[in-house]
PDB file of C-alpha atoms in Angstrom:
ATOM      1  CA  ASP A   8     155.927  70.178 111.751  1.00 70.00           C
ATOM      2  CA  GLN A   9     153.105  67.832 112.742  1.00 83.00           C
ATOM      3  CA  GLN A  10     150.388  70.078 114.164  1.00 93.00           C
ATOM      4  CA  VAL A  11     147.952  67.207 114.755  1.00 96.00           C
ATOM      5  CA  LYS A  12     149.320  63.977 116.180  1.00 96.00           C
ATOM      6  CA  GLN A  13     147.834  60.562 116.712  1.00 96.00           C
ATOM      7  CA  ASN A  14     150.524  58.735 118.611  1.00 92.00           C
ATOM      8  CA  SER A  15     148.992  55.270 118.461  1.00 95.00           C
ATOM      9  CA  PRO A  16     149.331  53.786 114.963  1.00 95.00           C
ATOM     10  CA  SER A  17     147.072  50.889 115.939  1.00 97.00           C
ATOM     11  CA  LEU A  18     144.590  49.788 118.591  1.00 97.00           C
ATOM     12  CA  SER A  19     142.936  46.421 119.178  1.00 98.00           C
ATOM     13  CA  VAL A  20     139.707  46.170 121.205  1.00 98.00           C
ATOM     14  CA  GLN A  21     137.313  43.365 122.093  1.00 98.00           C
ATOM     15  CA  GLU A  22     133.845  43.556 120.573  1.00 98.00           C
ATOM     16  CA  GLY A  23     131.402  45.171 122.982  1.00 97.00           C
ATOM     17  CA  ARG A  24     134.084  47.041 124.917  1.00 98.00           C
ATOM     18  CA  ILE A  25     134.982  50.715 124.695  1.00 98.00           C
ATOM     19  CA  SER A  26     137.420  51.991 122.055  1.00 98.00           C
ATOM     20  CA  ILE A  27     139.300  55.183 122.925  1.00 98.00           C
ATOM     21  CA  LEU A  28     141.265  56.953 120.222  1.00 98.00           C
ATOM     22  CA  ASN A  29     143.456  59.898 121.135  1.00 98.00           C
ATOM     23  CA  CYS A  30     144.660  62.977 119.324  1.00 98.00           C
ATOM     24  CA  ASP A  31     146.922  65.875 120.356  1.00 98.00           C
ATOM     25  CA  TYR A  32     147.398  69.211 118.643  1.00 97.00           C
ATOM     26  CA  THR A  33     149.895  72.019 118.974  1.00 96.00           C
ATOM     27  CA  ASN A  34     148.267  74.962 117.200  1.00 93.00           C
ATOM     28  CA  SER A  35     146.221  76.993 119.698  1.00 93.00           C
ATOM     29  CA  MET A  36     144.401  78.662 116.791  1.00 91.00           C
ATOM     30  CA  PHE A  37     142.533  75.442 116.018  1.00 93.00           C
ATOM     31  CA  ASP A  38     138.919  75.824 117.082  1.00 89.00           C
ATOM     32  CA  TYR A  39     137.071  73.061 115.280  1.00 91.00           C
ATOM     33  CA  PHE A  40     137.868  69.378 115.370  1.00 93.00           C
ATOM     34  CA  LEU A  41     136.579  66.418 113.394  1.00 93.00           C
ATOM     35  CA  TRP A  42     136.942  62.658 113.326  1.00 96.00           C
ATOM     36  CA  TYR A  43     136.889  60.710 110.072  1.00 96.00           C
ATOM     37  CA  LYS A  44     136.713  56.988 109.479  1.00 97.00           C
ATOM     38  CA  LYS A  45     138.384  55.384 106.496  1.00 95.00           C
ATOM     39  CA  TYR A  46     138.061  51.919 105.018  1.00 95.00           C
ATOM     40  CA  PRO A  47     140.685  50.589 102.569  1.00 91.00           C
ATOM     41  CA  ALA A  48     140.300  51.903  99.011  1.00 88.00           C
ATOM     42  CA  GLU A  49     137.646  54.398 100.081  1.00 92.00           C
ATOM     43  CA  GLY A  50     137.670  58.075 100.968  1.00 94.00           C
ATOM     44  CA  PRO A  51     137.348  59.285 104.566  1.00 94.00           C
ATOM     45  CA  THR A  52     133.802  59.576 105.868  1.00 94.00           C
ATOM     46  CA  PHE A  53     132.812  62.131 108.477  1.00 93.00           C
ATOM     47  CA  LEU A  54     131.971  60.747 111.922  1.00 95.00           C
ATOM     48  CA  ILE A  55     131.605  63.501 114.468  1.00 95.00           C
ATOM     49  CA  SER A  56     132.884  67.001 115.175  1.00 92.00           C
ATOM     50  CA  ILE A  57     133.280  69.413 118.064  1.00 94.00           C
ATOM     51  CA  SER A  58     133.684  73.145 118.334  1.00 91.00           C
ATOM     52  CA  SER A  59     136.152  74.607 120.807  1.00 91.00           C
ATOM     53  CA  ILE A  60     133.320  76.207 122.775  1.00 92.00           C
ATOM     54  CA  LYS A  61     132.253  72.711 123.859  1.00 93.00           C
ATOM     55  CA  ASP A  62     134.055  69.978 125.749  1.00 95.00           C
ATOM     56  CA  LYS A  63     131.864  67.060 124.696  1.00 97.00           C
ATOM     57  CA  ASN A  64     129.712  66.033 121.765  1.00 96.00           C
ATOM     58  CA  GLU A  65     127.733  62.822 121.457  1.00 97.00           C
ATOM     59  CA  ASP A  66     126.194  61.029 118.490  1.00 96.00           C
ATOM     60  CA  GLY A  67     124.894  57.561 119.189  1.00 97.00           C
ATOM     61  CA  ARG A  68     127.794  55.258 120.039  1.00 98.00           C
ATOM     62  CA  PHE A  69     130.352  57.989 119.327  1.00 98.00           C
ATOM     63  CA  THR A  70     131.443  60.673 121.786  1.00 98.00           C
ATOM     64  CA  VAL A  71     134.206  63.196 121.286  1.00 98.00           C
ATOM     65  CA  PHE A  72     135.852  64.910 124.262  1.00 98.00           C
ATOM     66  CA  LEU A  73     137.931  68.070 123.972  1.00 97.00           C
ATOM     67  CA  ASN A  74     140.428  69.272 126.596  1.00 97.00           C
ATOM     68  CA  LYS A  75     141.574  72.672 125.361  1.00 95.00           C
ATOM     69  CA  SER A  76     144.087  73.302 128.132  1.00 96.00           C
ATOM     70  CA  ALA A  77     145.841  70.032 127.311  1.00 97.00           C
ATOM     71  CA  LYS A  78     145.285  70.448 123.560  1.00 97.00           C
ATOM     72  CA  HIS A  79     143.923  66.940 123.508  1.00 97.00           C
ATOM     73  CA  LEU A  80     140.839  65.279 122.113  1.00 97.00           C
ATOM     74  CA  SER A  81     139.572  61.748 122.191  1.00 98.00           C
ATOM     75  CA  LEU A  82     136.952  59.669 120.440  1.00 98.00           C
ATOM     76  CA  HIS A  83     135.054  57.072 122.440  1.00 98.00           C
ATOM     77  CA  ILE A  84     133.135  54.283 120.720  1.00 98.00           C
ATOM     78  CA  VAL A  85     130.770  52.315 122.957  1.00 98.00           C
ATOM     79  CA  PRO A  86     130.034  49.505 122.418  1.00 98.00           C
ATOM     80  CA  SER A  87     132.613  48.641 119.769  1.00 98.00           C
ATOM     81  CA  GLN A  88     131.376  46.584 116.836  1.00 97.00           C
ATOM     82  CA  PRO A  89     133.274  44.616 114.151  1.00 96.00           C
ATOM     83  CA  GLY A  90     132.179  47.133 111.521  1.00 96.00           C
ATOM     84  CA  ASP A  91     134.082  49.820 113.421  1.00 97.00           C
ATOM     85  CA  SER A  92     137.367  48.270 112.274  1.00 98.00           C
ATOM     86  CA  ALA A  93     138.933  50.990 110.122  1.00 97.00           C
ATOM     87  CA  VAL A  94     141.526  53.763 110.202  1.00 97.00           C
ATOM     88  CA  TYR A  95     140.407  56.792 112.203  1.00 98.00           C
ATOM     89  CA  PHE A  96     141.737  60.260 111.457  1.00 96.00           C
ATOM     90  CA  CYS A  97     141.550  63.258 113.702  1.00 96.00           C
ATOM     91  CA  ALA A  98     141.468  66.628 111.883  1.00 94.00           C
ATOM     92  CA  ALA A  99     141.489  70.274 112.945  1.00 94.00           C
ATOM     93  CA  SER A 100     140.638  73.627 111.445  1.00 90.00           C
ATOM     94  CA  ASP A 101     140.892  77.273 112.475  1.00 85.00           C
ATOM     95  CA  SER A 102     138.645  80.228 111.727  1.00 72.00           C
ATOM     96  CA  GLN A 103     141.250  81.850 109.509  1.00 67.00           C
ATOM     97  CA  GLY A 104     141.903  78.860 107.306  1.00 61.00           C
ATOM     98  CA  ALA A 105     138.435  77.434 107.624  1.00 60.00           C
ATOM     99  CA  GLN A 106     138.570  75.868 104.215  1.00 74.00           C
ATOM    100  CA  LYS A 107     141.305  73.388 104.972  1.00 86.00           C
ATOM    101  CA  LEU A 108     141.757  70.619 107.469  1.00 90.00           C
ATOM    102  CA  VAL A 109     144.969  69.473 109.134  1.00 93.00           C
ATOM    103  CA  PHE A 110     144.946  65.714 109.637  1.00 95.00           C
ATOM    104  CA  GLY A 111     146.698  63.404 112.055  1.00 96.00           C
ATOM    105  CA  GLN A 112     148.480  60.294 110.822  1.00 95.00           C
ATOM    106  CA  GLY A 113     145.595  57.991 111.694  1.00 96.00           C
ATOM    107  CA  THR A 114     144.997  55.092 114.086  1.00 97.00           C
ATOM    108  CA  ARG A 115     144.071  51.659 112.772  1.00 97.00           C
ATOM    109  CA  LEU A 116     141.331  50.247 114.996  1.00 98.00           C
ATOM    110  CA  THR A 117     140.700  46.498 114.975  1.00 98.00           C
ATOM    111  CA  ILE A 118     137.661  45.110 116.771  1.00 98.00           C
ATOM    112  CA  ASN A 119     138.093  41.465 117.724  1.00 96.00           C
ATOM    113  CA  PRO A 120     135.039  39.186 117.991  1.00 91.00           C
TER     114      PRO A 120
ATOM    115  CA  ASN B   5     122.424  61.685  94.226  1.00 52.00           C
ATOM    116  CA  ALA B   6     125.889  60.453  93.302  1.00 71.00           C
ATOM    117  CA  GLY B   7     128.731  61.213  95.641  1.00 91.00           C
ATOM    118  CA  VAL B   8     132.043  62.808  94.751  1.00 95.00           C
ATOM    119  CA  MET B   9     133.373  60.963  91.708  1.00 96.00           C
ATOM    120  CA  GLN B  10     137.080  60.628  91.123  1.00 98.00           C
ATOM    121  CA  ASN B  11     138.704  58.993  88.144  1.00 97.00           C
ATOM    122  CA  PRO B  12     140.685  57.111  87.383  1.00 97.00           C
ATOM    123  CA  ARG B  13     140.773  55.013  90.573  1.00 97.00           C
ATOM    124  CA  HIS B  14     144.259  53.827  89.753  1.00 97.00           C
ATOM    125  CA  LEU B  15     146.820  55.527  87.525  1.00 98.00           C
ATOM    126  CA  VAL B  16     150.275  54.284  86.626  1.00 98.00           C
ATOM    127  CA  ARG B  17     152.729  56.689  85.046  1.00 98.00           C
ATOM    128  CA  ARG B  18     156.383  56.425  84.117  1.00 98.00           C
ATOM    129  CA  ARG B  19     158.777  59.022  85.457  1.00 98.00           C
ATOM    130  CA  GLY B  20     158.597  62.173  83.372  1.00 98.00           C
ATOM    131  CA  GLN B  21     155.025  61.649  82.147  1.00 98.00           C
ATOM    132  CA  GLU B  22     152.028  63.784  83.022  1.00 98.00           C
ATOM    133  CA  ALA B  23     149.250  62.677  85.371  1.00 98.00           C
ATOM    134  CA  ARG B  24     145.718  64.103  85.200  1.00 98.00           C
ATOM    135  CA  LEU B  25     143.329  63.382  88.038  1.00 98.00           C
ATOM    136  CA  ARG B  26     139.655  64.266  87.729  1.00 98.00           C
ATOM    137  CA  CYS B  27     137.076  65.116  90.355  1.00 98.00           C
ATOM    138  CA  SER B  28     133.365  65.673  89.818  1.00 97.00           C
ATOM    139  CA  PRO B  29     131.813  67.228  92.945  1.00 95.00           C
ATOM    140  CA  MET B  30     128.447  66.276  94.352  1.00 92.00           C
ATOM    141  CA  LYS B  31     125.479  67.920  92.692  1.00 89.00           C
ATOM    142  CA  GLY B  32     125.011  71.404  94.065  1.00 85.00           C
ATOM    143  CA  HIS B  33     128.530  71.611  95.487  1.00 88.00           C
ATOM    144  CA  SER B  34     130.647  74.465  94.145  1.00 89.00           C
ATOM    145  CA  HIS B  35     133.641  74.112  96.484  1.00 91.00           C
ATOM    146  CA  VAL B  36     136.369  71.557  95.742  1.00 94.00           C
ATOM    147  CA  TYR B  37     139.400  70.592  97.805  1.00 95.00           C
ATOM    148  CA  TRP B  38     142.333  68.336  96.933  1.00 97.00           C
ATOM    149  CA  TYR B  39     144.315  66.372  99.520  1.00 97.00           C
ATOM    150  CA  ARG B  40     147.255  64.009  99.161  1.00 97.00           C
ATOM    151  CA  GLN B  41     147.990  61.013 101.358  1.00 95.00           C
ATOM    152  CA  LEU B  42     151.501  59.627 101.287  1.00 91.00           C
ATOM    153  CA  PRO B  43     152.030  56.059 102.553  1.00 85.00           C
ATOM    154  CA  GLU B  44     151.587  55.743 106.335  1.00 81.00           C
ATOM    155  CA  GLU B  45     150.672  59.428 106.682  1.00 87.00           C
ATOM    156  CA  GLY B  46     147.557  61.488 107.114  1.00 90.00           C
ATOM    157  CA  LEU B  47     145.923  63.538 104.406  1.00 94.00           C
ATOM    158  CA  LYS B  48     147.612  66.825 103.584  1.00 96.00           C
ATOM    159  CA  PHE B  49     145.759  69.796 102.097  1.00 95.00           C
ATOM    160  CA  MET B  50     146.851  70.850  98.639  1.00 96.00           C
ATOM    161  CA  VAL B  51     144.386  73.319  97.112  1.00 96.00           C
ATOM    162  CA  TYR B  52     140.886  74.785  97.480  1.00 93.00           C
ATOM    163  CA  LEU B  53     138.951  75.900  94.428  1.00 94.00           C
ATOM    164  CA  GLN B  54     135.586  77.363  93.570  1.00 93.00           C
ATOM    165  CA  LYS B  55     134.261  77.490  90.032  1.00 89.00           C
ATOM    166  CA  GLU B  56     136.928  79.171  87.863  1.00 89.00           C
ATOM    167  CA  ASN B  57     138.868  80.401  90.908  1.00 93.00           C
ATOM    168  CA  ILE B  58     141.751  79.116  92.998  1.00 94.00           C
ATOM    169  CA  ILE B  59     141.031  80.271  96.541  1.00 92.00           C
ATOM    170  CA  ASP B  60     143.900  78.703  98.504  1.00 91.00           C
ATOM    171  CA  GLU B  61     146.833  76.841  96.981  1.00 94.00           C
ATOM    172  CA  SER B  62     149.090  77.030 100.022  1.00 92.00           C
ATOM    173  CA  GLY B  63     149.590  73.248 100.060  1.00 94.00           C
ATOM    174  CA  MET B  64     150.544  72.844  96.412  1.00 96.00           C
ATOM    175  CA  PRO B  65     154.175  72.130  95.564  1.00 94.00           C
ATOM    176  CA  LYS B  66     155.651  75.138  93.801  1.00 90.00           C
ATOM    177  CA  GLU B  67     156.530  73.301  90.616  1.00 95.00           C
ATOM    178  CA  ARG B  68     154.900  70.700  88.379  1.00 97.00           C
ATOM    179  CA  PHE B  69     151.507  70.767  90.138  1.00 98.00           C
ATOM    180  CA  SER B  70     148.474  72.736  88.998  1.00 97.00           C
ATOM    181  CA  ALA B  71     144.728  72.586  89.561  1.00 98.00           C
ATOM    182  CA  GLU B  72     141.665  74.001  87.902  1.00 97.00           C
ATOM    183  CA  PHE B  73     137.897  73.920  88.331  1.00 96.00           C
ATOM    184  CA  PRO B  74     136.355  75.218  85.114  1.00 93.00           C
ATOM    185  CA  LYS B  75     132.853  76.598  84.721  1.00 90.00           C
ATOM    186  CA  GLU B  76     131.834  73.358  83.039  1.00 90.00           C
ATOM    187  CA  GLY B  77     133.260  69.948  83.802  1.00 92.00           C
ATOM    188  CA  PRO B  78     135.247  68.369  86.582  1.00 96.00           C
ATOM    189  CA  SER B  79     138.094  69.750  88.617  1.00 97.00           C
ATOM    190  CA  ILE B  80     141.496  68.614  87.333  1.00 98.00           C
ATOM    191  CA  LEU B  81     144.695  68.125  89.312  1.00 98.00           C
ATOM    192  CA  ARG B  82     147.632  67.987  86.929  1.00 98.00           C
ATOM    193  CA  ILE B  83     151.094  66.759  87.768  1.00 98.00           C
ATOM    194  CA  GLN B  84     153.724  67.319  85.110  1.00 98.00           C
ATOM    195  CA  GLN B  85     156.960  65.316  84.811  1.00 98.00           C
ATOM    196  CA  VAL B  86     156.007  62.944  87.600  1.00 98.00           C
ATOM    197  CA  VAL B  87     158.659  61.554  89.941  1.00 97.00           C
ATOM    198  CA  ARG B  88     158.570  58.522  92.246  1.00 96.00           C
ATOM    199  CA  GLY B  89     157.846  60.763  95.243  1.00 95.00           C
ATOM    200  CA  ASP B  90     154.519  61.753  93.662  1.00 96.00           C
ATOM    201  CA  SER B  91     153.213  58.213  94.251  1.00 96.00           C
ATOM    202  CA  ALA B  92     150.334  58.665  96.687  1.00 97.00           C
ATOM    203  CA  ALA B  93     146.577  58.585  97.059  1.00 97.00           C
ATOM    204  CA  TYR B  94     144.954  61.838  95.950  1.00 98.00           C
ATOM    205  CA  PHE B  95     141.563  62.632  97.447  1.00 97.00           C
ATOM    206  CA  CYS B  96     139.085  65.224  96.335  1.00 96.00           C
ATOM    207  CA  ALA B  97     136.329  66.587  98.563  1.00 94.00           C
ATOM    208  CA  SER B  98     133.442  68.892  97.806  1.00 93.00           C
ATOM    209  CA  SER B  99     131.091  70.983  99.885  1.00 88.00           C
ATOM    210  CA  PRO B 100     128.073  73.205  99.191  1.00 84.00           C
ATOM    211  CA  PHE B 101     129.630  76.058 101.156  1.00 78.00           C
ATOM    212  CA  GLY B 102     133.095  76.973 102.364  1.00 68.00           C
ATOM    213  CA  GLY B 103     134.236  76.377 105.863  1.00 61.00           C
ATOM    214  CA  TRP B 104     134.028  73.992 108.797  1.00 57.00           C
ATOM    215  CA  GLY B 105     135.136  71.017 106.852  1.00 56.00           C
ATOM    216  CA  GLY B 106     131.663  69.996 105.812  1.00 66.00           C
ATOM    217  CA  TYR B 107     133.235  67.898 103.170  1.00 82.00           C
ATOM    218  CA  THR B 108     132.243  64.796 101.303  1.00 91.00           C
ATOM    219  CA  PHE B 109     135.311  62.929 100.100  1.00 94.00           C
ATOM    220  CA  GLY B 110     135.662  60.890  96.951  1.00 96.00           C
ATOM    221  CA  SER B 111     137.240  57.436  96.923  1.00 96.00           C
ATOM    222  CA  GLY B 112     140.548  58.784  95.694  1.00 97.00           C
ATOM    223  CA  THR B 113     142.972  58.188  92.843  1.00 98.00           C
ATOM    224  CA  ARG B 114     145.986  56.061  93.635  1.00 97.00           C
ATOM    225  CA  LEU B 115     148.921  57.274  91.554  1.00 97.00           C
ATOM    226  CA  THR B 116     151.893  54.996  91.104  1.00 97.00           C
ATOM    227  CA  VAL B 117     154.998  56.308  89.386  1.00 97.00           C
ATOM    228  CA  VAL B 118     157.297  53.623  87.993  1.00 97.00           C
TER     229      VAL B 118
END
């Protein structure tokens, strides 16, 4: 039972344009969401998070949007840079099981020069 | 301030052998989490430990897998009698407090069972 889904295994974007990565979830108990970036042979690194009491959170080039009614979140990267090429994971947590994260399958983002 | 250290980076075991994966948390972090990533999948939670205590092992397979985080030394994930399906990347994360995924992940141990 995949509670967090990233339906696009891969995405290719031109350098300088906007990258939009999507994530859907099914568990209505989730109330905290995170995005991680992962390079090959390295561990995931935290990018940005959002609490369910918000619908948007911004940090530099990265913005996360949360649509609770649709159980959908997205990560926007503007402008996209070659160093953004990596696998991006969406993850979710709930107040009861706050110690563990449920991850999506990941989306491989490739930024083309 | 070293990050989360995992060793070995790569581990090859024959079927039936034991695998021991080590994780040294960041300095000052007393919470450790283990995740497993199978090929082409996301990370899946296995176990959450504090010093000398297992807090949540809801993601651990019922047999062959165990974890500990002793008072001194690294956290150990042990897999007995490994099978081919155990081949995966195992990631450890640590945090200074529990909750809200404020983790720092290590670079992982890639286990290959032949």
